[in-house]
Structures are given as C-alpha cells and as structure tokens.
Amino acid sequence: MSKLNRKIRTLGRATSCLSLAIAAVSPVYAQQGESTADDNVIVVTAQLREQELQDVPTAITAFDAETIESAGIKTTEDFVALTPNLTFDDSFTYLNSFVVVRGVTQINNADAPIAIIIDGVPQNNQKQFKQSLFDVEQIEVLKGPQGSLFGRNAIGGAISITTKQPTNEFEGFVGGGISNGIGYRGEAGISGPIIEDKILFRAAASYYETDGIIRNTFLNDDVDFVDHDVALRGKLTILPTDTLSIDLRASYNDVRAGSSYDTIVNNTANTPTVPLFRNGGANSVFSPTSDFRGFTDATIVDFSAKVDLELPFATATYILGYTDLREDYRADLDFSNPTQPSGIFGGFNLGQAQDLDVELLSHELRLVSPDDLMDSRFSFVAGLYASHEDAAFTEVLSFTPRTCMVLAPAPLRAPCLNSPQ
C-alpha cells in the first residue's frame, strides 16, 4: 500500500523579551474590624509581597492548602471550574490548553492571555498550564490586566501557583484515589532538613492513568486514555545567613495519552435525518468513529533558582527559570473510517502529526520595599525581566489510499472506496 506524506509547515522561532517595571503604590486600608486568632486569614502575593487578601485592591480568587485538599483539586481544570469568569478547554493534544478570562481568549500554538506563574517562574508556553496539582501550598487567580507586575501575557490576568516549601522537620504524605474510566491517581512526598536550619529539602511525585470514558465505536476502544502521566519535583532551600536564602527547584513530567478524538457528523446510518442534528438539536453528542487512535508523547524538564537578599531598604530577588519542553502527537484528520468515508477525501485516510520542541530561558531581578518603609505610607516594586525562547515545530499532513477491510462482512465492505477487490 502506497503512502504519501506531505509536510505542510516547519517553523523555527527564537524570541527575546526585555522589560523594566517600576511601581509605587500608596497604602491600601483594610476593611474595618479587627482580626482574631480564629479568623481564616489568607495571605497572598498578588503584589509581589505578602499581604492579607482583603488588603489587595484587585479581583482575586485564592485557594489555600486546606481549600485545595477539601475541594479535591488535583488538576488545573479543577480550580478553573471553581473560578468565576475563567474557563478552560483542551483540544488536539493531551497538554494543549485554551484559557479564556473575562472574554479574552487565545488561538492554538499561541501564548495564553493570562500569565502563568509557578513558584515565581513564568510558564510562557500554552502546554505548561495543564498539569497535575500535587503538594501545592496556594493558588491565586488575579483578574484584569497585570502587566505592570507580571509582564508579558497578562492582559487578562495572572495565575500564580505556589508549591509547598521544604521544612525544618521531617514530614511526609501518601495519597491516592480512583476516578471515572478506571483511572488511578497516586501522590507521595517527603520533606525535612539535611542540615537543620541551613539546608532543607522536599521531594514529591504524582502518577495518573486512566482507560478513558470517550468510546470510539469503530475501534471499540477509549480514545481519551492516559497511559501514564508521571510528575517528579524536588526542592532545595539553602540558608547561608539570616538575610540570604537560595531556593532551587527541578521537575520532570513524562506523558503518554490520547489525542484529537473529534468526530464527523454526516448523513450516515447514525444520523439518517435531514437536516442534521434533527434528533437532538445543537446539543447532540456523537461518539468518535475514526479508524486511527491518536496519541500524545510529551516530556517537560524544568529548573529554577531563586535568590533572596534582605537589604536595609528592600528585598532583592533574582529568579532564573529554564524549561525544555517536547511534545509529539499523531492523530486522524478526516475522523472517518472505511464504512463512513468523509467528503471528497473518501478514498484516502488523512492523518495529522506535529513535533514540537521548545526551550525557554528567563531572568528576573526585582526590588521590593519592606512593609515598614516610612511607616507603610509608601511602598515600591522595581524590576527587570528578560526572556528568550527557541521554538521549532513541524506539522505533517498524510494521505494514505484507503483499502477495504477484506475480512469484514459484505455490508461493511460495500461503502469502501478505492477498493482493491
């Protein structure tokens, strides 16, 4: 059987960004009333300093560790579903994500309209947002333009995810669960001192797999499967002096899962009526019937370093971030099969593929005034940010002559086009 592959686009991109931000803010007064020890006070870092949530003059939805645990938040989709005016959709590949905040949206292979920050490091690729959330201390969702403090891609807002820090006492956890589609999830972690009060560590891991719940009726198989989603993360905190701290973080994520399980809707035995959708209107749901089960292979390697130095007039912070992201996917394109050919390409199997390779490097240097500067009547944030991105992706469109399933019963062989019989 002959096969023709046509490469339709190969793109390499290198971009650099340099920005400088200086912000001075006047005091913001809290709501009247005194806090008590019994109050559940949430401290956020929306303005790059620790503040009580009620003192921050912006729209924030915050999830602390207790809320994350009680709400069963295990993925980014979970907390997005609990946040007003924020929606999430995934398509094409397992890691592909589309975020819409207050009506500001994005297109495929483009930056999100909202800054994604993990442990202070910007995540500048749309495939870095969808992830398992484990050993997380806090999630903050800021709505509205945040470019003055968070730089690029913050026209719609910012999402800051903070993972738990190493501890000076040994502790650990183990958890797991069973989900729909015969899915299994497990996570574990350990934290403690290497040298008490000087060098602390934390290590955590997450594993997820599922057979899926979306059935391809032609292949008789689930197409939204996750063969494995493995995530490892290690953190090291070094405290040389009372005024200097160094935080190192490394993570690794390896994924194999389904891809592109769309379907076609036409006048076949499944939809015999005219006009289309007559049997359910726009809310009709049709199972996938393609003859190829798509898949995604991806790995993400992250490294970051954060240095904090307490100065008499400010806290100086330097953050280095590095990401190496690779994602390859293969999938059907006509979303049909020999018994249900699609359009003018009914004589061919159409396939799609993409190989993506991205390297991201960022530097950030900022000064944040202390809370007691001039009795809190004046505060400032000054920063310098630089980033560089190398991205290359290849898209392939394939045409394969369709042949009949010679072993199929006669009623199934009849619709086959380009039959060798």
CSV table of C-alpha atoms in Angstrom, one decimal:
chain,number,residue,atom,x,y,z
A,1,MET,CA,0.0,0.0,0.0
A,2,SER,CA,1.5,3.3,-1.0
A,3,LYS,CA,1.6,6.3,1.2
A,4,LEU,CA,2.2,10.0,0.6
A,5,ASN,CA,3.2,12.3,3.4
A,6,ARG,CA,3.2,16.0,2.8
A,7,LYS,CA,4.9,18.3,5.2
A,8,ILE,CA,2.8,21.4,5.3
A,9,ARG,CA,4.8,23.6,7.8
A,10,THR,CA,8.1,23.6,9.6
A,11,LEU,CA,8.7,26.6,11.8
A,12,GLY,CA,11.6,27.6,14.0
A,13,ARG,CA,11.2,30.6,16.2
A,14,ALA,CA,13.5,32.4,18.5
A,15,THR,CA,12.2,35.3,20.5
A,16,SER,CA,13.7,37.5,23.2
A,17,CYS,CA,11.9,39.9,25.6
A,18,LEU,CA,13.3,42.5,27.9
A,19,SER,CA,11.2,44.7,30.2
A,20,LEU,CA,11.6,47.1,33.1
A,21,ALA,CA,8.9,47.8,35.6
A,22,ILE,CA,8.7,50.3,38.4
A,23,ALA,CA,5.6,50.7,40.5
A,24,ALA,CA,4.9,52.8,43.5
A,25,VAL,CA,1.7,52.3,45.5
A,26,SER,CA,0.1,54.3,48.2
A,27,PRO,CA,-1.3,52.5,51.3
A,28,VAL,CA,-4.5,50.4,50.9
A,29,TYR,CA,-6.6,50.3,54.1
A,30,ALA,CA,-8.2,47.1,55.2
A,31,GLN,CA,-11.9,46.7,55.9
A,32,GLN,CA,-12.9,48.0,59.3
A,33,GLY,CA,-12.7,45.5,62.1
A,34,GLU,CA,-10.0,43.5,63.9
A,35,SER,CA,-8.9,40.1,63.0
A,36,THR,CA,-8.9,37.4,65.7
A,37,ALA,CA,-6.8,34.3,66.0
A,38,ASP,CA,-9.8,32.3,64.9
A,39,ASP,CA,-10.1,34.1,61.6
A,40,ASN,CA,-9.1,32.2,58.5
A,41,VAL,CA,-6.7,34.8,57.1
A,42,ILE,CA,-5.4,34.2,53.6
A,43,VAL,CA,-2.1,35.7,52.7
A,44,VAL,CA,-1.4,36.3,49.0
A,45,THR,CA,1.5,37.6,47.0
A,46,ALA,CA,-0.5,39.3,44.2
A,47,GLN,CA,1.6,42.5,44.5
A,48,LEU,CA,4.9,40.5,44.9
A,49,ARG,CA,4.8,40.9,48.7
A,50,GLU,CA,2.9,39.1,51.4
A,51,GLN,CA,-0.5,40.7,52.1
A,52,GLU,CA,-3.8,39.7,53.6
A,53,LEU,CA,-6.3,39.0,50.8
A,54,GLN,CA,-8.7,41.8,51.9
A,55,ASP,CA,-5.9,44.4,51.6
A,56,VAL,CA,-5.2,43.8,47.9
A,57,PRO,CA,-7.1,46.2,45.6
A,58,THR,CA,-7.7,43.7,42.8
A,59,ALA,CA,-10.1,40.8,42.0
A,60,ILE,CA,-8.5,37.7,43.4
A,61,THR,CA,-9.8,34.1,43.8
A,62,ALA,CA,-7.4,32.3,46.2
A,63,PHE,CA,-7.2,28.7,47.2
A,64,ASP,CA,-5.1,27.8,50.2
A,65,ALA,CA,-3.8,24.3,51.0
A,66,GLU,CA,-6.8,23.5,53.1
A,67,THR,CA,-9.2,24.5,50.4
A,68,ILE,CA,-7.3,22.6,47.7
A,69,GLU,CA,-7.5,19.5,49.8
A,70,SER,CA,-11.2,19.8,50.8
A,71,ALA,CA,-12.3,20.7,47.2
A,72,GLY,CA,-10.4,17.8,45.8
A,73,ILE,CA,-8.4,20.0,43.4
A,74,LYS,CA,-6.0,17.6,41.5
A,75,THR,CA,-5.6,19.3,38.2
A,76,THR,CA,-5.7,22.8,36.7
A,77,GLU,CA,-9.2,22.1,35.3
A,78,ASP,CA,-10.5,21.6,38.9
A,79,PHE,CA,-9.7,25.1,40.2
A,80,VAL,CA,-10.6,26.8,36.9
A,81,ALA,CA,-14.1,25.2,37.3
A,82,LEU,CA,-14.4,26.9,40.7
A,83,THR,CA,-13.3,30.4,39.5
A,84,PRO,CA,-15.9,32.8,38.0
A,85,ASN,CA,-15.2,34.3,34.6
A,86,LEU,CA,-12.4,31.8,33.9
A,87,THR,CA,-12.8,28.8,31.5
A,88,PHE,CA,-10.5,26.1,30.4
A,89,ASP,CA,-10.7,23.8,27.3
A,90,ASP,CA,-8.3,21.2,26.0
A,91,SER,CA,-8.0,20.1,22.4
A,92,PHE,CA,-5.7,18.4,19.9
A,93,THR,CA,-3.2,17.0,22.4
A,94,TYR,CA,-3.2,16.0,26.0
A,95,LEU,CA,-1.2,19.1,27.1
A,96,ASN,CA,-2.9,21.6,24.8
A,97,SER,CA,-5.0,24.1,26.7
A,98,PHE,CA,-7.1,27.2,25.9
A,99,VAL,CA,-7.7,29.6,28.7
A,100,VAL,CA,-10.4,32.3,28.5
A,101,VAL,CA,-10.6,35.0,31.2
A,102,ARG,CA,-13.2,37.7,31.1
A,103,GLY,CA,-13.8,37.0,27.4
A,104,VAL,CA,-10.1,37.3,26.4
A,105,THR,CA,-9.1,34.1,24.6
A,106,GLN,CA,-6.3,32.6,22.6
A,107,ILE,CA,-5.5,30.6,19.5
A,108,ASN,CA,-3.6,27.3,19.0
A,109,ASN,CA,0.2,27.5,19.3
A,110,ALA,CA,0.0,31.0,20.8
A,111,ASP,CA,0.6,32.5,24.2
A,112,ALA,CA,-2.2,32.4,26.7
A,113,PRO,CA,-3.9,35.7,27.6
A,114,ILE,CA,-3.1,35.2,31.2
A,115,ALA,CA,0.3,35.0,32.9
A,116,ILE,CA,1.0,31.6,34.4
A,117,ILE,CA,3.5,31.7,37.3
A,118,ILE,CA,4.7,28.6,39.2
A,119,ASP,CA,7.0,29.3,42.2
A,120,GLY,CA,7.8,32.7,40.7
A,121,VAL,CA,8.8,31.5,37.3
A,122,PRO,CA,6.7,32.4,34.2
A,123,GLN,CA,5.3,29.5,32.1
A,124,ASN,CA,5.4,31.0,28.6
A,125,ASN,CA,4.0,28.1,26.6
A,126,GLN,CA,0.3,27.1,26.5
A,127,LYS,CA,1.3,23.4,27.1
A,128,GLN,CA,2.7,24.3,30.5
A,129,PHE,CA,-0.7,25.1,32.1
A,130,LYS,CA,-2.4,21.8,32.1
A,131,GLN,CA,-0.8,19.7,34.8
A,132,SER,CA,-1.4,17.6,37.9
A,133,LEU,CA,-1.5,19.6,41.1
A,134,PHE,CA,0.1,17.9,44.0
A,135,ASP,CA,1.9,19.2,47.1
A,136,VAL,CA,0.6,22.7,46.4
A,137,GLU,CA,0.5,25.4,49.0
A,138,GLN,CA,-1.6,28.0,47.3
A,139,ILE,CA,-3.3,29.1,44.0
A,140,GLU,CA,-4.1,32.7,43.3
A,141,VAL,CA,-6.1,33.8,40.3
A,142,LEU,CA,-5.9,37.6,39.5
A,143,LYS,CA,-8.3,39.0,37.1
A,144,GLY,CA,-7.8,42.1,34.9
A,145,PRO,CA,-4.6,43.4,33.3
A,146,GLN,CA,-1.5,42.6,35.5
A,147,GLY,CA,1.3,43.6,33.1
A,148,SER,CA,2.9,46.1,35.4
A,149,LEU,CA,3.9,43.4,37.8
A,150,PHE,CA,3.8,40.1,35.8
A,151,GLY,CA,5.0,41.3,32.4
A,152,ARG,CA,4.0,39.6,29.2
A,153,ASN,CA,0.8,37.7,28.5
A,154,ALA,CA,-1.0,39.3,31.5
A,155,ILE,CA,-3.7,41.2,29.6
A,156,GLY,CA,-6.4,39.1,31.1
A,157,GLY,CA,-4.8,38.4,34.5
A,158,ALA,CA,-2.4,36.1,36.2
A,159,ILE,CA,-2.4,32.7,37.8
A,160,SER,CA,0.2,32.1,40.5
A,161,ILE,CA,0.7,28.5,41.8
A,162,THR,CA,3.0,28.1,44.8
A,163,THR,CA,4.2,24.6,45.7
A,164,LYS,CA,5.0,23.7,49.3
A,165,GLN,CA,8.4,24.7,50.7
A,166,PRO,CA,10.9,22.4,52.4
A,167,THR,CA,10.5,22.1,56.1
A,168,ASN,CA,12.9,22.1,59.1
A,169,GLU,CA,11.2,19.0,60.5
A,170,PHE,CA,10.7,15.6,58.8
A,171,GLU,CA,7.3,15.0,57.4
A,172,GLY,CA,5.7,13.1,54.5
A,173,PHE,CA,2.5,12.1,52.9
A,174,VAL,CA,1.0,9.4,50.7
A,175,GLY,CA,-2.4,9.7,48.9
A,176,GLY,CA,-4.3,8.2,46.0
A,177,GLY,CA,-7.7,7.6,44.5
A,178,ILE,CA,-9.8,6.0,41.8
A,179,SER,CA,-11.6,8.0,39.1
A,180,ASN,CA,-14.1,7.6,36.3
A,181,GLY,CA,-12.9,5.5,33.4
A,182,ILE,CA,-11.0,3.0,35.6
A,183,GLY,CA,-8.5,5.7,36.5
A,184,TYR,CA,-5.8,5.6,39.2
A,185,ARG,CA,-4.1,8.6,40.8
A,186,GLY,CA,-1.3,8.5,43.4
A,187,GLU,CA,1.0,11.0,45.0
A,188,ALA,CA,3.6,11.0,47.7
A,189,GLY,CA,6.2,13.3,49.2
A,190,ILE,CA,8.8,13.8,51.9
A,191,SER,CA,10.4,16.9,53.4
A,192,GLY,CA,13.0,17.6,56.1
A,193,PRO,CA,16.4,19.0,56.9
A,194,ILE,CA,19.7,17.9,55.5
A,195,ILE,CA,21.5,20.3,57.9
A,196,GLU,CA,19.0,21.8,60.4
A,197,ASP,CA,18.3,25.5,59.8
A,198,LYS,CA,20.7,25.6,56.9
A,199,ILE,CA,19.9,23.1,54.1
A,200,LEU,CA,16.3,21.8,53.7
A,201,PHE,CA,14.8,19.5,51.0
A,202,ARG,CA,11.4,18.5,49.7
A,203,ALA,CA,10.6,15.8,47.1
A,204,ALA,CA,7.2,14.9,45.7
A,205,ALA,CA,5.8,12.7,42.9
A,206,SER,CA,2.5,12.2,41.2
A,207,TYR,CA,1.2,9.4,38.9
A,208,TYR,CA,-2.0,9.2,36.9
A,209,GLU,CA,-3.5,6.8,34.4
A,210,THR,CA,-7.0,6.1,33.1
A,211,ASP,CA,-8.6,3.9,30.4
A,212,GLY,CA,-10.8,6.9,29.5
A,213,ILE,CA,-14.5,7.4,29.1
A,214,ILE,CA,-14.9,8.5,25.5
A,215,ARG,CA,-15.6,5.4,23.4
A,216,ASN,CA,-14.6,5.2,19.7
A,217,THR,CA,-17.4,3.0,18.4
A,218,PHE,CA,-15.5,1.9,15.3
A,219,LEU,CA,-12.3,0.9,17.1
A,220,ASN,CA,-14.3,-0.3,20.2
A,221,ASP,CA,-11.7,1.5,22.3
A,222,ASP,CA,-11.5,4.5,24.6
A,223,VAL,CA,-9.7,7.4,23.0
A,224,ASP,CA,-9.2,9.8,25.9
A,225,PHE,CA,-6.9,7.3,27.6
A,226,VAL,CA,-3.9,8.3,29.7
A,227,ASP,CA,-1.3,5.5,29.6
A,228,HIS,CA,0.8,7.4,32.2
A,229,ASP,CA,1.3,10.9,33.5
A,230,VAL,CA,4.3,10.9,35.8
A,231,ALA,CA,5.5,14.1,37.5
A,232,LEU,CA,8.5,14.4,39.8
A,233,ARG,CA,9.6,17.5,41.7
A,234,GLY,CA,12.5,18.3,44.0
A,235,LYS,CA,13.2,21.5,46.0
A,236,LEU,CA,16.2,22.5,48.0
A,237,THR,CA,16.4,25.5,50.3
A,238,ILE,CA,19.8,26.8,51.4
A,239,LEU,CA,20.0,29.4,54.2
A,240,PRO,CA,23.7,30.6,54.4
A,241,THR,CA,22.8,33.7,56.6
A,242,ASP,CA,19.8,35.3,58.2
A,243,THR,CA,19.5,37.7,55.3
A,244,LEU,CA,20.2,35.4,52.4
A,245,SER,CA,18.2,32.4,51.1
A,246,ILE,CA,18.6,30.3,48.0
A,247,ASP,CA,15.8,28.1,46.6
A,248,LEU,CA,16.5,25.5,43.9
A,249,ARG,CA,13.7,23.6,42.1
A,250,ALA,CA,13.8,20.9,39.5
A,251,SER,CA,10.9,19.0,38.0
A,252,TYR,CA,10.2,16.3,35.3
A,253,ASN,CA,7.0,15.3,33.6
A,254,ASP,CA,6.5,12.4,31.3
A,255,VAL,CA,3.2,11.8,29.5
A,256,ARG,CA,1.7,9.3,27.0
A,257,ALA,CA,-2.0,9.9,26.4
A,258,GLY,CA,-4.7,10.2,23.7
A,259,SER,CA,-5.1,12.9,21.1
A,260,SER,CA,-7.6,14.6,18.8
A,261,TYR,CA,-10.7,12.5,19.3
A,262,ASP,CA,-13.1,14.6,17.3
A,263,THR,CA,-15.8,13.2,15.1
A,264,ILE,CA,-17.7,14.0,11.9
A,265,VAL,CA,-21.4,14.4,11.6
A,266,ASN,CA,-23.0,13.5,8.3
A,267,ASN,CA,-25.9,11.6,6.7
A,268,THR,CA,-25.0,8.1,7.7
A,269,ALA,CA,-26.8,5.3,9.5
A,270,ASN,CA,-26.1,7.1,12.7
A,271,THR,CA,-27.7,10.4,11.5
A,272,PRO,CA,-30.2,9.5,8.9
A,273,THR,CA,-32.4,12.5,9.2
A,274,VAL,CA,-32.3,15.8,7.3
A,275,PRO,CA,-31.5,18.4,8.4
A,276,LEU,CA,-28.6,17.3,10.5
A,277,PHE,CA,-29.0,17.3,14.3
A,278,ARG,CA,-32.7,16.9,14.0
A,279,ASN,CA,-32.7,14.2,16.6
A,280,GLY,CA,-31.2,16.5,19.3
A,281,GLY,CA,-30.5,19.9,18.0
A,282,ALA,CA,-27.2,21.6,18.7
A,283,ASN,CA,-26.8,19.6,21.8
A,284,SER,CA,-26.5,16.3,20.0
A,285,VAL,CA,-23.5,14.2,21.0
A,286,PHE,CA,-21.8,11.7,18.7
A,287,SER,CA,-19.2,9.2,19.5
A,288,PRO,CA,-15.8,9.2,17.6
A,289,THR,CA,-15.7,6.8,14.7
A,290,SER,CA,-12.2,7.4,13.2
A,291,ASP,CA,-10.1,4.4,12.2
A,292,PHE,CA,-6.9,5.7,14.0
A,293,ARG,CA,-6.4,6.1,17.7
A,294,GLY,CA,-4.5,9.3,18.3
A,295,PHE,CA,-1.7,9.6,20.9
A,296,THR,CA,0.5,12.2,22.5
A,297,ASP,CA,4.0,11.8,23.8
A,298,ALA,CA,5.5,14.6,25.9
A,299,THR,CA,8.3,15.4,28.3
A,300,ILE,CA,8.8,18.6,30.3
A,301,VAL,CA,12.0,19.4,32.2
A,302,ASP,CA,12.0,22.5,34.4
A,303,PHE,CA,14.8,24.1,36.5
A,304,SER,CA,14.6,27.3,38.6
A,305,ALA,CA,16.7,29.1,41.1
A,306,LYS,CA,15.6,31.9,43.4
A,307,VAL,CA,17.9,34.1,45.5
A,308,ASP,CA,16.5,36.5,48.1
A,309,LEU,CA,18.7,39.0,49.9
A,310,GLU,CA,17.4,41.3,52.6
A,311,LEU,CA,18.8,44.8,52.3
A,312,PRO,CA,18.1,47.7,54.6
A,313,PHE,CA,15.8,49.4,52.1
A,314,ALA,CA,14.4,46.5,50.2
A,315,THR,CA,14.4,42.8,49.4
A,316,ALA,CA,16.4,41.9,46.3
A,317,THR,CA,15.2,38.8,44.4
A,318,TYR,CA,16.8,37.1,41.4
A,319,ILE,CA,14.9,34.3,39.7
A,320,LEU,CA,16.3,32.1,36.9
A,321,GLY,CA,13.9,29.8,35.0
A,322,TYR,CA,14.7,27.2,32.4
A,323,THR,CA,12.3,24.8,30.6
A,324,ASP,CA,12.9,22.1,27.9
A,325,LEU,CA,9.5,21.0,26.5
A,326,ARG,CA,8.9,18.4,23.9
A,327,GLU,CA,5.5,17.2,22.6
A,328,ASP,CA,4.8,14.9,19.6
A,329,TYR,CA,1.3,13.8,18.6
A,330,ARG,CA,-0.2,11.7,15.8
A,331,ALA,CA,-3.9,11.7,15.0
A,332,ASP,CA,-6.6,11.2,12.5
A,333,LEU,CA,-7.6,14.2,10.4
A,334,ASP,CA,-10.7,13.1,8.5
A,335,PHE,CA,-12.2,11.5,11.6
A,336,SER,CA,-13.8,8.8,9.5
A,337,ASN,CA,-13.4,5.1,8.6
A,338,PRO,CA,-13.9,2.8,5.6
A,339,THR,CA,-17.6,2.4,6.5
A,340,GLN,CA,-18.1,6.1,6.8
A,341,PRO,CA,-15.9,7.9,4.3
A,342,SER,CA,-15.6,11.7,4.6
A,343,GLY,CA,-16.2,14.2,1.8
A,344,ILE,CA,-14.0,14.4,-1.3
A,345,PHE,CA,-11.2,12.6,0.5
A,346,GLY,CA,-13.3,9.5,1.0
A,347,GLY,CA,-10.7,7.5,-1.0
A,348,PHE,CA,-7.9,8.4,1.4
A,349,ASN,CA,-7.1,8.2,5.1
A,350,LEU,CA,-6.0,11.6,6.2
A,351,GLY,CA,-3.7,11.9,9.2
A,352,GLN,CA,-2.0,14.7,11.1
A,353,ALA,CA,1.1,15.0,13.1
A,354,GLN,CA,3.1,17.6,15.0
A,355,ASP,CA,6.6,17.6,16.6
A,356,LEU,CA,7.2,20.5,19.0
A,357,ASP,CA,10.4,21.4,20.7
A,358,VAL,CA,10.7,24.5,22.9
A,359,GLU,CA,13.4,25.9,25.1
A,360,LEU,CA,12.6,28.8,27.5
A,361,LEU,CA,15.1,30.8,29.5
A,362,SER,CA,14.1,33.7,31.8
A,363,HIS,CA,15.8,36.1,34.2
A,364,GLU,CA,14.1,38.4,36.7
A,365,LEU,CA,15.6,40.8,39.1
A,366,ARG,CA,13.4,42.9,41.4
A,367,LEU,CA,13.5,45.1,44.5
A,368,VAL,CA,10.5,45.1,46.9
A,369,SER,CA,10.3,47.6,49.7
A,370,PRO,CA,9.8,46.4,53.2
A,371,ASP,CA,6.4,46.7,54.9
A,372,ASP,CA,7.6,49.2,57.4
A,373,LEU,CA,9.2,51.6,55.0
A,374,MET,CA,8.1,55.1,56.1
A,375,ASP,CA,5.5,53.6,58.4
A,376,SER,CA,3.9,51.9,55.3
A,377,ARG,CA,2.9,55.2,53.8
A,378,PHE,CA,4.9,54.4,50.7
A,379,SER,CA,6.0,51.2,49.0
A,380,PHE,CA,7.6,50.3,45.7
A,381,VAL,CA,8.4,47.4,43.4
A,382,ALA,CA,11.1,47.8,40.8
A,383,GLY,CA,12.1,45.0,38.4
A,384,LEU,CA,14.0,44.0,35.3
A,385,TYR,CA,12.9,40.9,33.3
A,386,ALA,CA,14.4,39.2,30.3
A,387,SER,CA,13.4,36.0,28.5
A,388,HIS,CA,14.5,34.1,25.4
A,389,GLU,CA,12.5,31.3,23.6
A,390,ASP,CA,13.6,28.9,21.0
A,391,ALA,CA,10.7,27.0,19.4
A,392,ALA,CA,10.5,24.7,16.5
A,393,PHE,CA,7.6,22.6,15.3
A,394,THR,CA,6.9,20.6,12.3
A,395,GLU,CA,3.4,19.8,11.1
A,396,VAL,CA,2.7,16.9,8.7
A,397,LEU,CA,-0.4,16.0,6.7
A,398,SER,CA,-0.5,12.5,5.4
A,399,PHE,CA,-2.6,10.9,2.6
A,400,THR,CA,-3.0,7.1,2.6
A,401,PRO,CA,-5.1,5.3,0.0
A,402,ARG,CA,-8.0,3.7,1.7
A,403,THR,CA,-8.5,-0.1,1.2
A,404,CYS,CA,-11.4,-2.3,2.1
A,405,MET,CA,-11.5,-4.4,5.2
A,406,VAL,CA,-11.4,-7.6,3.3
A,407,LEU,CA,-12.3,-9.7,6.3
A,408,ALA,CA,-15.3,-7.6,7.2
A,409,PRO,CA,-18.8,-8.8,6.4
A,410,ALA,CA,-20.2,-7.8,3.0
A,411,PRO,CA,-22.4,-5.0,4.3
A,412,LEU,CA,-19.3,-3.3,5.7
A,413,ARG,CA,-17.3,-3.8,2.6
A,414,ALA,CA,-19.8,-2.1,0.3
A,415,PRO,CA,-19.2,1.5,1.3
A,416,CYS,CA,-15.4,1.2,0.9
A,417,LEU,CA,-13.9,3.4,-1.7
A,418,ASN,CA,-10.7,2.7,-3.7
A,419,SER,CA,-11.3,-1.0,-3.1
A,420,PRO,CA,-8.6,-3.4,-4.4
A,421,GLN,CA,-11.3,-6.1,-4.9
